[in-house]
Amino acid sequence: MPRPADRWRKRTFVRTPGGKTVMRFKDKKSSEHTCGLCEKELHGVPNGKKNSEVLAMAKTEKRPTRIFGGVLCSGCTTRIIEEAAMVKTKQKELSAVSFSEKKFVEMALGKIGG
Ligand SMILES: [Zn+2]
């Protein structure tokens, strides 16, 4: 009987040089990382890598080092920063920004000191 914490894990069986068959746990793979707004697949993030491989990676290999890196795709990031700049320069009201983009625009305003 496996430990209760291991019950959900997928198993595999390997034959040892001595001829015994032993059970091993399979390593879970990370899911695909998607954009927080348009749900497009993100680049520069470990899509479909094993969890142990992701843990061995450096921080800069896990996500792009820019605003909304690993959260939003480049197109959405550009749009959000443009919206934030328009709000900061008072060309647009924050209430006029669409509901789904509002929280990101507020975060961008915090970054650019608005
Ligand atoms: Zn996007």
Coordinates of N, CA and C and ligand atoms in Angstrom, one line a residue:
M1 N 0.9 -1.2 0.0 CA 0.0 0.0 0.0 C 0.9 1.2 0.0
P2 N 0.7 2.1 -1.0 CA 1.5 3.4 -0.9 C 1.0 4.3 0.2
R3 N 1.9 5.3 0.5 CA 1.5 6.3 1.4 C 0.3 7.0 0.9
P4 N -0.6 7.5 1.8 CA -1.8 8.2 1.4 C -1.5 9.3 0.4
A5 N -0.4 10.0 0.7 CA 0.0 11.2 -0.2 C 0.4 10.7 -1.6
D6 N 0.8 9.5 -1.8 CA 1.3 9.0 -3.1 C 0.2 8.3 -3.9
R7 N -1.1 8.2 -3.3 CA -2.1 7.4 -4.0 C -2.5 8.0 -5.4
W8 N -2.4 9.3 -5.5 CA -2.8 9.9 -6.8 C -1.8 9.8 -7.9
R9 N -0.5 9.4 -7.5 CA 0.6 9.5 -8.5 C 0.5 8.3 -9.4
K10 N 0.9 8.5 -10.7 CA 0.9 7.5 -11.7 C 2.1 6.6 -11.5
R11 N 2.0 5.3 -11.7 CA 3.1 4.4 -11.4 C 3.6 3.8 -12.7
T12 N 4.9 3.3 -12.6 CA 5.5 2.6 -13.7 C 6.3 1.5 -13.1
F13 N 6.5 0.4 -13.8 CA 7.2 -0.8 -13.3 C 8.5 -0.9 -14.1
V14 N 9.6 -1.1 -13.5 CA 10.9 -1.2 -14.2 C 11.6 -2.5 -13.7
R15 N 12.3 -3.2 -14.6 CA 13.0 -4.4 -14.2 C 14.4 -4.1 -13.9
T16 N 14.9 -4.5 -12.7 CA 16.2 -4.2 -12.2 C 17.2 -5.3 -12.8
P17 N 18.5 -5.0 -12.8 CA 19.5 -6.0 -13.3 C 19.4 -7.3 -12.6
G18 N 18.9 -7.4 -11.4 CA 18.8 -8.6 -10.7 C 17.5 -9.4 -11.1
G19 N 16.7 -8.9 -12.0 CA 15.5 -9.6 -12.5 C 14.2 -9.3 -11.8
K20 N 14.4 -8.5 -10.7 CA 13.1 -8.1 -10.0 C 12.4 -7.0 -10.7
T21 N 11.1 -6.9 -10.6 CA 10.3 -5.8 -11.1 C 9.9 -5.0 -9.9
V22 N 10.3 -3.7 -10.0 CA 9.9 -2.8 -8.9 C 9.1 -1.6 -9.4
M23 N 8.2 -1.1 -8.5 CA 7.3 0.0 -8.9 C 8.1 1.3 -8.7
R24 N 7.9 2.2 -9.6 CA 8.4 3.6 -9.5 C 7.3 4.5 -9.8
F25 N 7.3 5.7 -9.2 CA 6.3 6.7 -9.4 C 6.7 7.5 -10.6
K26 N 5.8 7.8 -11.5 CA 6.1 8.7 -12.7 C 6.1 10.2 -12.2
D27 N 7.0 11.0 -12.8 CA 7.1 12.4 -12.5 C 6.0 13.1 -13.3
K28 N 5.3 14.0 -12.6 CA 4.2 14.7 -13.2 C 4.7 15.8 -14.1
K29 N 4.1 16.0 -15.3 CA 4.6 17.1 -16.2 C 3.7 18.4 -15.9
S30 N 4.4 19.5 -16.1 CA 3.7 20.8 -15.9 C 2.8 21.0 -17.1
S31 N 1.6 21.7 -16.8 CA 0.7 21.9 -17.9 C 1.2 23.1 -18.7
E32 N 0.5 23.3 -19.8 CA 0.9 24.4 -20.7 C 0.5 25.7 -20.0
H33 N 1.4 26.7 -20.1 CA 1.1 28.0 -19.5 C 0.4 28.9 -20.5
T34 N -0.7 29.5 -20.2 CA -1.4 30.3 -21.1 C -1.6 31.7 -20.6
C35 N -1.8 32.6 -21.6 CA -2.0 34.0 -21.3 C -3.2 34.2 -20.4
G36 N -3.1 35.2 -19.5 CA -4.2 35.4 -18.6 C -5.4 36.1 -19.2
L37 N -5.2 36.7 -20.4 CA -6.3 37.4 -21.1 C -6.9 36.6 -22.3
C38 N -6.0 36.2 -23.2 CA -6.4 35.6 -24.5 C -6.2 34.1 -24.5
E39 N -5.6 33.5 -23.4 CA -5.4 32.1 -23.3 C -4.5 31.5 -24.4
K40 N -3.7 32.3 -25.0 CA -2.7 31.8 -26.0 C -1.6 31.2 -25.2
E41 N -0.9 30.2 -25.8 CA 0.2 29.6 -25.1 C 1.4 30.6 -25.0
L42 N 2.0 30.6 -23.8 CA 3.0 31.6 -23.5 C 4.4 31.0 -24.0
H43 N 5.2 31.9 -24.4 CA 6.6 31.6 -24.8 C 7.6 31.9 -23.7
G44 N 8.7 31.2 -23.7 CA 9.7 31.4 -22.7 C 9.4 30.9 -21.3
V45 N 8.4 29.9 -21.2 CA 8.0 29.3 -20.0 C 8.1 27.8 -20.2
P46 N 8.4 27.0 -19.2 CA 8.6 25.5 -19.3 C 7.3 24.8 -19.6
N47 N 6.8 24.8 -20.8 CA 5.6 24.1 -21.2 C 5.8 22.6 -21.3
G48 N 5.0 21.9 -20.5 CA 5.1 20.4 -20.6 C 6.4 19.7 -20.2
K49 N 7.2 20.5 -19.4 CA 8.4 19.9 -18.8 C 8.0 19.1 -17.5
K50 N 8.8 18.2 -17.1 CA 8.6 17.5 -15.8 C 8.9 18.4 -14.7
N51 N 8.1 18.2 -13.6 CA 8.2 19.1 -12.4 C 9.7 19.1 -11.9
S52 N 10.3 17.9 -11.9 CA 11.7 17.9 -11.4 C 12.7 18.7 -12.3
E53 N 12.3 18.7 -13.6 CA 13.2 19.4 -14.5 C 13.0 20.9 -14.3
V54 N 11.7 21.3 -14.0 CA 11.4 22.7 -13.8 C 12.1 23.2 -12.5
L55 N 12.1 22.4 -11.5 CA 12.8 22.7 -10.2 C 14.3 23.0 -10.4
A56 N 14.9 22.2 -11.4 CA 16.3 22.4 -11.6 C 16.7 23.6 -12.4
M57 N 15.7 24.2 -13.0 CA 15.9 25.3 -13.9 C 16.2 26.6 -13.1
A58 N 16.9 27.6 -13.7 CA 17.1 28.9 -13.1 C 15.9 29.7 -13.2
K59 N 15.8 30.7 -12.4 CA 14.6 31.6 -12.4 C 14.3 32.2 -13.8
T60 N 15.4 32.7 -14.4 CA 15.2 33.3 -15.7 C 14.9 32.4 -16.8
E61 N 15.0 31.0 -16.6 CA 14.6 30.1 -17.6 C 13.1 29.7 -17.4
K62 N 12.5 30.1 -16.3 CA 11.2 29.7 -16.0 C 10.2 30.8 -16.5
R63 N 10.6 32.0 -16.7 CA 9.7 33.0 -17.2 C 10.5 34.2 -17.7
P64 N 9.9 35.0 -18.7 CA 10.6 36.1 -19.2 C 10.7 37.2 -18.1
T65 N 11.9 37.9 -18.1 CA 12.1 38.9 -17.0 C 11.6 40.3 -17.5
R66 N 10.3 40.4 -17.6 CA 9.7 41.7 -18.0 C 8.4 41.8 -17.3
I67 N 7.7 42.9 -17.4 CA 6.4 43.1 -16.7 C 5.4 42.1 -17.3
F68 N 4.7 41.4 -16.5 CA 3.7 40.4 -16.8 C 4.4 39.2 -17.5
G69 N 5.7 39.0 -17.3 CA 6.4 37.8 -17.8 C 5.8 36.5 -17.2
G70 N 5.4 35.6 -18.0 CA 4.8 34.3 -17.5 C 3.4 34.5 -17.1
V71 N 2.8 35.6 -17.3 CA 1.3 35.9 -17.0 C 0.6 36.2 -18.3
L72 N 1.1 37.2 -19.0 CA 0.4 37.7 -20.2 C 1.3 37.5 -21.5
C73 N 0.7 37.3 -22.6 CA 1.5 37.2 -23.9 C 2.0 38.6 -24.3
S74 N 2.9 38.6 -25.2 CA 3.5 39.9 -25.6 C 2.4 40.9 -26.2
G75 N 1.5 40.4 -26.9 CA 0.5 41.3 -27.5 C -0.4 41.9 -26.5
C76 N -0.9 41.1 -25.5 CA -1.7 41.6 -24.4 C -0.9 42.6 -23.5
T77 N 0.4 42.2 -23.3 CA 1.2 43.1 -22.5 C 1.3 44.5 -23.1
T78 N 1.6 44.5 -24.4 CA 1.6 45.8 -25.1 C 0.3 46.6 -25.0
R79 N -0.8 45.9 -25.2 CA -2.1 46.6 -25.1 C -2.3 47.2 -23.7
I80 N -2.0 46.4 -22.6 CA -2.2 46.8 -21.2 C -1.3 48.0 -20.9
I81 N 0.0 48.0 -21.4 CA 0.9 49.1 -21.1 C 0.4 50.4 -21.8
E82 N -0.1 50.2 -23.0 CA -0.7 51.3 -23.8 C -1.9 51.9 -23.0
E83 N -2.8 51.0 -22.6 CA -4.0 51.5 -21.8 C -3.5 52.2 -20.5
A84 N -2.5 51.7 -19.8 CA -2.0 52.3 -18.6 C -1.4 53.7 -18.9
A85 N -0.7 53.8 -20.0 CA -0.1 55.1 -20.4 C -1.2 56.1 -20.7
M86 N -2.3 55.6 -21.3 CA -3.4 56.5 -21.6 C -4.2 57.0 -20.4
V87 N -4.3 56.0 -19.4 CA -4.9 56.4 -18.1 C -4.0 57.4 -17.4
K88 N -2.7 57.1 -17.4 CA -1.8 58.0 -16.6 C -1.8 59.4 -17.2
T89 N -1.8 59.5 -18.6 CA -1.8 60.8 -19.2 C -3.2 61.4 -19.3
K90 N -4.2 60.8 -18.7 CA -5.6 61.3 -18.6 C -6.3 61.4 -20.0
Q91 N -5.8 60.6 -20.9 CA -6.5 60.5 -22.2 C -7.7 59.5 -22.1
K92 N -7.7 58.7 -21.0 CA -8.8 57.7 -20.8 C -9.0 57.6 -19.4
E93 N -10.3 57.3 -19.0 CA -10.6 57.1 -17.6 C -10.4 55.6 -17.3
L94 N -10.0 55.3 -16.0 CA -9.8 53.9 -15.6 C -11.1 53.1 -15.7
S95 N -12.2 53.8 -15.5 CA -13.5 53.2 -15.6 C -13.9 52.8 -17.0
A96 N -13.2 53.4 -18.0 CA -13.5 53.1 -19.4 C -12.8 51.9 -19.9
V97 N -11.8 51.4 -19.1 CA -11.0 50.2 -19.4 C -11.9 49.0 -19.2
S98 N -11.8 48.0 -20.1 CA -12.7 46.8 -20.0 C -12.4 46.1 -18.7
F99 N -13.4 45.4 -18.2 CA -13.4 44.8 -16.9 C -12.2 43.8 -16.7
S100 N -12.0 42.9 -17.8 CA -11.0 41.9 -17.7 C -9.6 42.5 -17.7
E101 N -9.4 43.6 -18.3 CA -8.1 44.3 -18.4 C -7.8 45.2 -17.2
K102 N -8.8 45.6 -16.5 CA -8.7 46.6 -15.5 C -7.6 46.3 -14.4
K103 N -7.6 45.0 -13.9 CA -6.7 44.7 -12.8 C -5.3 44.7 -13.3
F104 N -5.0 44.3 -14.6 CA -3.7 44.4 -15.2 C -3.2 45.8 -15.4
V105 N -4.2 46.7 -15.8 CA -3.9 48.1 -16.0 C -3.5 48.7 -14.7
E106 N -4.2 48.4 -13.6 CA -3.9 48.9 -12.3 C -2.5 48.5 -11.8
M107 N -2.2 47.2 -12.1 CA -0.8 46.7 -11.8 C 0.2 47.4 -12.6
A108 N 0.0 47.7 -13.9 CA 0.9 48.4 -14.7 C 1.1 49.8 -14.2
L109 N 0.0 50.4 -13.8 CA 0.1 51.8 -13.2 C 1.0 51.8 -12.0
G110 N 0.9 50.8 -11.2 CA 1.7 50.7 -10.0 C 3.2 50.6 -10.3
K111 N 3.5 49.9 -11.4 CA 4.8 49.7 -11.9 C 5.4 51.0 -12.4
I112 N 4.6 51.8 -13.2 CA 5.1 53.0 -13.8 C 4.9 54.2 -12.9
G113 N 4.4 54.0 -11.7 CA 4.2 55.0 -10.7 C 3.1 56.0 -11.0
G114 N 1.9 55.4 -11.2 CA 0.7 56.2 -11.5 C -0.1 56.4 -10.3
Ligands
ZN1 ZN -2.7 37.3 -24.6

